[in-house]
Amino acid sequence: MAQVQFFSGESIPLEMHKVRVVQKLSLLPVEQRQKCIEEAGNNTFLLKNRDVFIDMLTDSGVNAMSDNQMAAMMIADDSYAGSETFFRLERKLHEIFGMDFFLPTHQGRAAENILAEAFVRQGSVIPMNFHFTTTKAHITRLGGRVEELIIDEGLRPDGNHPFKGNFDLEKLRECIKRNGAENIPFIRIEAGTNLIGGQPISLQNIKDVSRITHENGILLLMDASLLQDNLFFIHEREAACKHMSIREITRAVADELDIIYFSARKFGFGKGGGICIRDRKVCERMKELIPVFEGFLTYGGMSVREMEAITVGLDETMDEQVISQGPQFIEFMANEFIKNGVPVVTPPGGLGCHINAREFLPHIDAHEYPAASLACAAFIAGGIRGMERGTLSEQREPDGTEPVAAVELLRLAVPRRVFTLSQVKYVIDRIIWLHKHRDLVGGLRFVEEPSVLRFFFGRLEPIGDWQQKLVQQFRKDFPESL
Ligand code: F0G
């Protein structure tokens, strides 16, 4: 996005790319949309893509590639071992992060599996600013435990703290003291905390966490899957970093860390992942696991074409005009919602626009899943596929009780370089309509509930006939519209 002033005085994000490959979309009539969500067990993960108009489920693996990425894919060096493509990716990561070692994995959670297998034992404690679903699943699977040490502001959907993903340093010191450094194999920083609305962590906080972590002889690790947006926010919101380039900020962040892992489905505009490591000995602890779980050390489950695309995508990630598009579209959405009384997470973060479902639907009990209900309603209202990020995304306790999530959000993800502003405006319009008729929306209950990561393939049903009523209201307000 460019800093362009409009003569009209309007302030809208301006795309700094043009579209040269397109995919046709279709928008089903509202009656059919309701049938589709019913058939999908009221779970947006189970919808068929052909039935979706605006897919805002995630920004994972669905970002648009550039012409340069596509061109690079044509020169991939296909080889099981020793591919030149791998060495190009390895060199690029070294150039950006300054770490000597790189282990490839097929995606982000595969890196989490390797890290957990290498470091987590029964009774281990992993402190972090906030958990991510797959991260926690790997840690608890091996008998470890997560402690979340985010600042209190991070758990409030509203507010204007510029870095709601920051660690509370007092909580961090206390956590290390209480558990003992010997029981903490590493401390995990999530850059751009996914589940609380893509909220960033500041460079200063990373430096403070690094000091405390290293004073205690513990390894410091970053999940950099959402680092792209976080880099932009550091540049925009942290006074000391205003005049630093994105590359300089990236290196300043990396210099504090021992390990960086990432999902290249997000970071690098591709599909894949990996682990960058500073120290040879630390690398050795994980290296042997790669051929067992992922593939040989020079591809780790990734196709060579994807590795080429990531190498170019990493360079594009260092371009402020490229990485500002997501946050600026998200800010535009959030501001329009705020003007119209729709409750959203503030300040706007990365990844997507996050609607506060607890406030949007206060009449729905936490155990009847307000955010999941809102996700169904948004699909009925506009063929918009969002993702529940709330109580339904939590795992039950071993005794079967259901923890209520700290925040209850509907995420409308903004894949990079994919949607136009008119499509974003359509989404805003339909959500505002939904908000006017929020009293019509009711809750959900499980029909089939898997025991692990239940949000992926659990099936639910609406409590009562609210979906039919919503369709009737839509027809009344938009008699001619799809
Ligand atoms: N860490 C974070 C912070 C993530 O956001 C994700 C994925 C992963 C790890 C796992 O990476 O999907 O490549 O295995 N987040 C996606 C999302 C799924 O939609 O937010 P992966």
XYZ file of C-alpha atoms and ligand atoms in Angstrom:
503
model
C 0.000 0.000 0.000
C 1.243 3.453 -0.759
C 1.005 6.687 1.126
C -1.264 8.293 -1.476
C -3.448 11.255 -0.595
C -6.804 11.414 -2.330
C -8.080 14.747 -3.708
C -11.492 13.782 -2.312
C -9.966 13.636 1.156
C -11.077 10.008 1.413
C -8.741 7.672 3.226
C -8.797 4.242 1.623
C -6.116 1.615 1.169
C -4.741 1.506 -2.373
C -3.532 -1.762 -3.879
C 0.058 -1.568 -5.180
C -0.313 -4.554 -7.482
C -2.527 -5.480 -10.421
C -4.400 -8.718 -10.893
C -3.296 -10.822 -13.852
C -4.719 -14.248 -12.986
C -8.288 -14.551 -11.735
C -10.587 -17.222 -10.353
C -14.324 -16.980 -10.980
C -16.528 -16.854 -7.895
C -20.205 -17.619 -7.524
C -22.684 -16.380 -4.957
C -25.501 -18.794 -4.122
C -28.952 -17.474 -3.144
C -29.508 -17.096 0.599
C -31.826 -20.144 0.799
C -29.096 -22.373 -0.638
C -26.465 -20.853 1.621
C -28.520 -21.880 4.631
C -28.771 -25.468 3.267
C -24.993 -25.542 2.698
C -24.115 -24.524 6.240
C -26.595 -27.094 7.564
C -24.971 -29.816 5.454
C -21.561 -28.659 6.750
C -22.660 -29.372 10.328
C -22.696 -25.625 11.053
C -18.920 -25.691 10.911
C -17.308 -23.352 8.365
C -14.325 -25.750 8.070
C -16.687 -28.300 6.526
C -18.124 -26.033 3.823
C -17.228 -26.808 0.220
C -15.203 -24.018 -1.329
C -17.441 -23.965 -4.410
C -20.315 -22.805 -2.163
C -18.307 -19.943 -0.638
C -18.290 -16.417 -2.088
C -15.702 -14.574 0.038
C -13.349 -17.013 1.756
C -12.033 -15.349 4.885
C -11.452 -18.571 6.784
C -7.718 -18.043 6.940
C -4.682 -16.407 5.376
C -2.889 -19.749 5.486
C -1.733 -21.104 2.124
C -4.214 -18.906 0.240
C -2.187 -15.743 -0.329
C -1.737 -14.689 -3.955
C 1.653 -15.375 -5.511
C 3.535 -12.749 -7.438
C 4.769 -13.052 -11.022
C 8.311 -13.358 -9.654
C 7.328 -16.241 -7.389
C 5.681 -18.070 -10.298
C 8.755 -17.490 -12.459
C 11.040 -18.845 -9.738
C 8.977 -22.027 -9.542
C 10.006 -22.809 -13.119
C 13.693 -23.022 -12.232
C 13.301 -25.389 -9.278
C 16.018 -28.009 -8.991
C 14.206 -31.267 -8.397
C 16.278 -33.699 -6.414
C 15.680 -35.852 -3.359
C 18.980 -34.790 -1.821
C 21.201 -31.762 -2.270
C 18.771 -29.662 -4.322
C 20.097 -26.238 -5.290
C 16.581 -24.946 -4.554
C 16.999 -25.863 -0.892
C 20.343 -24.082 -0.674
C 18.773 -20.931 -2.168
C 16.071 -20.995 0.530
C 18.643 -21.711 3.245
C 20.792 -18.758 2.081
C 17.771 -16.436 2.006
C 16.784 -17.357 5.567
C 20.367 -16.879 6.702
C 20.448 -13.460 5.022
C 17.189 -12.379 6.707
C 17.513 -13.905 10.190
C 21.274 -14.371 10.495
C 20.951 -17.893 11.910
C 23.337 -20.574 10.666
C 21.106 -23.648 10.571
C 17.789 -24.437 8.885
C 15.638 -27.551 9.094
C 12.758 -27.733 6.589
C 9.287 -29.021 7.492
C 6.138 -29.432 5.427
C 4.208 -26.768 7.387
C 4.190 -24.890 10.690
C 2.649 -27.521 12.930
C 5.173 -30.032 11.634
C 7.900 -27.746 12.995
C 5.980 -27.696 16.285
C 5.964 -31.485 16.297
C 9.749 -31.609 15.816
C 10.333 -29.001 18.536
C 8.001 -30.765 20.962
C 9.531 -34.188 20.287
C 13.018 -32.795 20.856
C 12.363 -30.653 23.938
C 9.066 -31.402 25.710
C 8.880 -34.084 28.389
C 6.249 -35.119 30.962
C 6.022 -32.179 33.384
C 7.707 -29.613 31.117
C 6.342 -26.078 31.281
C 6.330 -23.869 28.183
C 5.731 -20.194 28.997
C 4.438 -18.084 26.109
C 2.594 -14.844 25.508
C -0.383 -16.797 24.179
C -0.977 -20.305 22.853
C -1.913 -21.353 19.357
C -4.174 -24.412 18.889
C -1.685 -26.737 17.178
C 1.212 -25.577 19.379
C -0.665 -26.441 22.542
C -1.843 -29.774 21.116
C 1.781 -30.876 20.495
C 2.974 -29.750 23.934
C 0.117 -31.354 25.898
C 0.302 -34.546 23.796
C 3.774 -35.135 25.283
C 2.767 -34.333 28.864
C 3.883 -30.681 28.852
C 1.915 -27.679 30.031
C 1.458 -24.190 28.611
C 1.530 -21.033 30.750
C 0.232 -17.838 29.157
C 1.914 -14.638 30.295
C 0.368 -11.988 28.112
C -0.276 -8.491 29.503
C -3.806 -8.043 30.866
C -4.707 -5.638 28.043
C -4.173 -8.511 25.581
C -7.223 -10.340 26.854
C -9.520 -7.340 26.541
C -11.016 -7.134 23.042
C -11.206 -3.338 23.254
C -8.569 -0.781 24.268
C -5.821 1.006 22.400
C -2.598 -0.603 23.631
C -0.395 -0.716 20.494
C 1.250 -4.031 21.490
C -1.353 -6.255 23.095
C 0.793 -9.312 22.332
C 3.463 -8.209 24.839
C 4.589 -10.404 27.740
C 3.935 -9.273 31.278
C 7.568 -9.320 32.478
C 6.609 -9.730 36.132
C 4.500 -12.779 35.284
C 7.451 -14.156 33.292
C 9.909 -13.778 36.201
C 7.412 -15.310 38.609
C 6.684 -18.218 36.252
C 10.388 -19.093 35.915
C 10.887 -18.871 39.682
C 7.843 -20.993 40.513
C 8.503 -23.749 37.948
C 12.321 -23.714 37.999
C 14.356 -22.989 34.868
C 15.273 -26.690 34.638
C 11.624 -27.542 33.876
C 11.349 -24.968 31.118
C 12.948 -26.246 27.892
C 12.153 -23.022 26.027
C 10.090 -19.879 26.150
C 7.891 -19.253 23.133
C 7.092 -15.848 21.687
C 4.239 -15.770 19.213
C 4.750 -12.785 16.929
C 1.283 -11.574 16.030
C -0.745 -13.598 18.547
C -3.277 -15.445 16.420
C -6.065 -16.269 18.872
C -6.418 -12.829 20.422
C -6.751 -10.998 17.125
C -3.306 -10.955 15.507
C -2.014 -8.517 18.132
C 1.701 -7.633 17.859
C 4.581 -7.735 20.328
C 7.049 -4.819 20.439
C 10.767 -5.061 19.748
C 11.411 -3.614 23.205
C 9.322 -6.352 24.848
C 11.143 -9.022 22.825
C 14.458 -7.584 24.104
C 13.214 -7.605 27.707
C 11.918 -11.176 27.424
C 15.234 -12.198 25.863
C 17.217 -10.724 28.768
C 15.150 -12.527 31.409
C 15.109 -15.801 29.440
C 18.867 -15.831 28.856
C 19.704 -14.764 32.421
C 17.996 -17.993 33.418
C 19.839 -20.070 30.809
C 16.657 -20.910 28.898
C 16.278 -21.017 25.101
C 14.136 -18.339 23.483
C 12.035 -19.359 20.514
C 9.729 -17.419 18.214
C 6.760 -18.653 16.241
C 7.197 -16.329 13.266
C 4.177 -17.520 11.286
C 2.532 -14.108 11.686
C 5.756 -12.093 11.885
C 4.981 -10.278 8.620
C 2.196 -8.152 10.136
C 4.117 -7.790 13.390
C 7.082 -6.268 11.541
C 4.784 -3.701 9.969
C 3.291 -2.808 13.361
C 6.723 -2.409 14.955
C 7.611 -0.057 12.128
C 4.345 1.898 12.477
C 3.798 1.934 16.221
C 7.192 1.761 17.944
C 8.813 5.176 17.985
C 12.366 3.820 18.199
C 11.830 1.805 15.004
C 10.222 4.472 12.784
C 13.390 5.013 10.784
C 14.485 1.391 10.586
C 13.853 -0.621 7.417
C 11.785 -3.819 7.629
C 15.008 -5.784 7.101
C 16.703 -4.010 9.982
C 13.737 -4.624 12.273
C 13.655 -8.296 11.259
C 17.326 -8.686 12.131
C 16.927 -6.821 15.420
C 14.107 -9.242 16.351
C 16.058 -12.321 15.250
C 19.202 -11.252 17.135
C 17.321 -11.825 20.407
C 16.279 -15.395 19.567
C 17.795 -18.882 19.600
C 15.201 -20.550 17.379
C 12.690 -19.208 14.857
C 10.071 -21.503 13.361
C 7.395 -20.564 10.892
C 4.540 -21.647 8.726
C 5.458 -20.580 5.192
C 1.755 -20.853 4.403
C 1.702 -17.439 6.064
C 5.292 -16.192 6.297
C 6.787 -16.286 2.800
C 3.615 -16.406 0.629
C 4.034 -20.113 -0.047
C 3.315 -23.517 1.417
C 5.765 -25.129 3.789
C 7.634 -24.315 6.946
C 10.808 -24.766 8.868
C 13.031 -24.110 11.845
C 15.984 -21.694 11.879
C 18.513 -22.336 14.630
C 21.444 -20.333 15.916
C 23.456 -23.056 17.634
C 24.760 -26.297 16.124
C 24.133 -28.359 19.277
C 20.506 -27.222 19.453
C 20.123 -28.104 15.775
C 21.579 -31.580 16.358
C 18.797 -32.344 18.865
C 16.196 -31.946 16.121
C 18.026 -32.910 12.946
C 17.482 -36.658 13.127
C 13.745 -36.202 13.524
C 13.378 -34.470 10.140
C 13.931 -37.547 7.933
C 11.661 -39.569 10.257
C 8.680 -37.215 10.217
C 9.165 -34.875 7.259
C 11.530 -35.994 4.520
C 15.197 -35.664 3.688
C 17.055 -32.655 5.107
C 16.980 -30.771 1.806
C 13.207 -30.714 1.326
C 11.456 -31.725 4.586
C 8.148 -32.499 2.890
C 8.052 -29.366 0.734
C 7.959 -29.459 -3.050
C 10.955 -27.780 -4.693
C 8.596 -25.411 -6.516
C 7.142 -24.218 -3.243
C 10.620 -23.720 -1.802
C 11.521 -21.463 -4.742
C 8.292 -19.501 -4.237
C 9.049 -19.068 -0.527
C 12.580 -17.814 -1.237
C 11.158 -15.026 -3.423
C 8.214 -14.532 -1.033
C 10.629 -13.919 1.844
C 12.207 -11.064 -0.098
C 8.748 -9.630 -0.777
C 8.009 -9.865 2.953
C 10.860 -7.432 3.507
C 9.050 -4.835 1.338
C 6.924 -2.435 3.362
C 4.555 -1.737 0.456
C 3.807 -5.441 0.205
C 3.326 -6.234 3.880
C 1.228 -3.179 4.655
C -1.703 -4.382 2.534
C -3.097 -6.823 5.102
C -2.998 -4.488 8.116
C -4.399 -1.565 6.084
C -7.365 -3.545 4.746
C -7.993 -4.828 8.265
C -7.859 -1.322 9.704
C -10.293 -0.130 7.016
C -12.740 -2.899 7.943
C -12.403 -2.242 11.662
C -12.983 1.496 11.265
C -16.124 0.956 9.170
C -17.435 -1.516 11.744
C -16.732 0.849 14.628
C -18.583 3.684 12.815
C -21.600 1.396 12.567
C -21.525 0.072 16.117
C -20.224 -3.413 15.301
C -17.890 -4.511 18.132
C -14.388 -5.401 16.913
C -11.002 -6.026 18.479
C -9.083 -2.763 18.841
C -6.607 -1.611 17.921
C -6.954 -3.527 14.646
C -4.291 -6.248 14.442
C -2.928 -8.459 11.683
C -4.215 -11.606 10.015
C -7.848 -10.484 9.810
C -10.574 -8.313 11.213
C -11.784 -9.820 14.463
C -15.385 -9.300 15.545
C -16.127 -9.530 19.241
C -18.870 -12.144 19.187
C -19.454 -12.017 22.942
C -20.547 -8.404 22.597
C -22.222 -8.856 19.202
C -24.403 -11.694 20.548
C -24.625 -11.124 24.326
C -27.803 -13.204 24.534
C -25.967 -16.425 23.575
C -24.399 -18.448 26.395
C -20.643 -19.143 26.111
C -21.360 -22.896 25.923
C -23.677 -22.313 22.975
C -20.775 -20.807 21.013
C -21.520 -17.177 20.065
C -18.564 -16.911 17.636
C -19.449 -20.162 15.870
C -23.078 -19.022 15.641
C -21.938 -15.722 14.166
C -19.770 -17.588 11.644
C -22.879 -19.498 10.456
C -24.926 -16.296 10.340
C -22.237 -14.502 8.266
C -22.267 -17.352 5.779
C -26.047 -17.201 5.497
C -25.995 -13.403 5.233
C -23.386 -13.154 2.501
C -21.622 -16.392 1.551
C -18.770 -15.106 3.744
C -16.657 -17.817 5.353
C -15.019 -16.718 8.613
C -13.506 -18.748 11.435
C -14.621 -19.197 15.024
C -11.868 -18.305 17.486
C -13.419 -18.806 20.881
C -14.744 -21.483 23.221
C -15.304 -23.974 20.417
C -11.582 -23.763 19.564
C -10.711 -24.737 23.162
C -10.097 -28.296 24.224
C -12.134 -29.862 27.046
C -10.328 -30.497 30.336
C -9.500 -34.151 31.111
C -12.586 -34.260 33.407
C -14.828 -33.199 30.505
C -15.513 -29.630 31.584
C -15.453 -27.060 28.858
C -13.231 -24.020 29.506
C -14.649 -20.713 28.339
C -12.188 -18.975 25.994
C -10.611 -15.729 27.167
C -11.976 -14.002 24.078
C -14.799 -15.038 21.783
C -14.047 -13.860 18.246
C -15.200 -14.291 14.681
C -12.130 -13.893 12.514
C -12.531 -12.544 9.010
C -9.069 -13.258 7.651
C -7.631 -11.132 4.875
C -5.427 -13.279 2.620
C -2.671 -11.126 1.112
C -3.169 -9.656 -2.370
C -6.381 -11.648 -2.919
C -9.460 -9.468 -2.394
C -10.332 -6.092 -3.854
C -11.684 -3.218 -1.816
C -15.185 -3.668 -3.307
C -15.258 -7.248 -2.017
C -14.147 -6.009 1.386
C -16.921 -3.376 1.276
C -19.482 -6.094 0.485
C -18.375 -8.035 3.581
C -18.659 -4.909 5.712
C -22.180 -4.263 4.389
C -23.441 -7.786 5.143
C -21.965 -7.832 8.658
C -23.572 -4.469 9.433
C -26.900 -5.877 8.204
C -26.400 -8.883 10.455
C -25.675 -6.643 13.407
C -29.012 -4.837 12.881
C -30.743 -8.227 13.122
C -28.486 -9.764 15.772
C -31.419 -10.649 18.003
C -32.466 -13.234 15.427
C -29.210 -15.189 15.777
C -29.262 -18.119 18.217
C -26.759 -20.641 19.583
C -25.425 -24.035 18.523
C -24.914 -27.424 20.158
C -22.671 -30.346 19.269
C -24.055 -33.342 17.429
C -20.607 -34.928 16.941
C -17.707 -33.742 19.095
C -14.162 -34.996 18.395
C -11.851 -35.142 21.426
C -8.871 -33.344 19.810
C -8.993 -30.081 17.789
C -12.785 -30.407 17.750
C -13.277 -27.169 15.802
C -11.843 -28.775 12.662
C -14.430 -31.512 12.127
C -17.022 -31.250 14.877
C -20.660 -31.118 13.696
C -23.277 -28.913 15.351
C -26.937 -27.971 15.016
C -28.748 -24.675 15.640
C -30.757 -24.414 18.840
C -34.241 -23.544 17.545
C -35.185 -22.294 14.074
C -33.149 -19.066 14.031
C -31.508 -19.804 10.710
C -34.887 -19.986 8.912
C -35.883 -16.683 10.529
C -32.633 -15.086 9.376
C -33.264 -16.233 5.793
C -36.806 -14.765 5.928
C -35.447 -11.443 7.174
C -32.850 -11.384 4.403
C -35.564 -11.935 1.787
C -37.633 -9.153 3.294
C -34.736 -6.673 3.214
C -33.207 -7.827 -0.117
C -36.084 -9.233 -2.202
C -34.057 -9.215 -5.451
C -30.547 -9.934 -4.175
C -28.533 -13.105 -4.104
N 1.555 -20.946 14.513
C 0.696 -19.956 14.240
C 0.804 -18.672 14.977
C -0.285 -20.128 13.263
O -1.121 -19.129 12.998
C -0.359 -21.370 12.580
C -1.406 -21.612 11.611
C 0.557 -22.370 12.897
C 1.512 -22.116 13.875
C 0.531 -23.704 12.220
O 1.008 -23.584 10.923
O -0.949 -24.274 9.485
O 1.383 -24.275 8.574
O 0.683 -25.953 10.224
N -2.443 -20.931 11.509
C -3.498 -21.136 10.511
C -4.615 -20.160 10.713
C -3.966 -22.548 10.413
O -5.602 -20.273 9.988
O -4.523 -19.248 11.526
P 0.500 -24.570 9.745
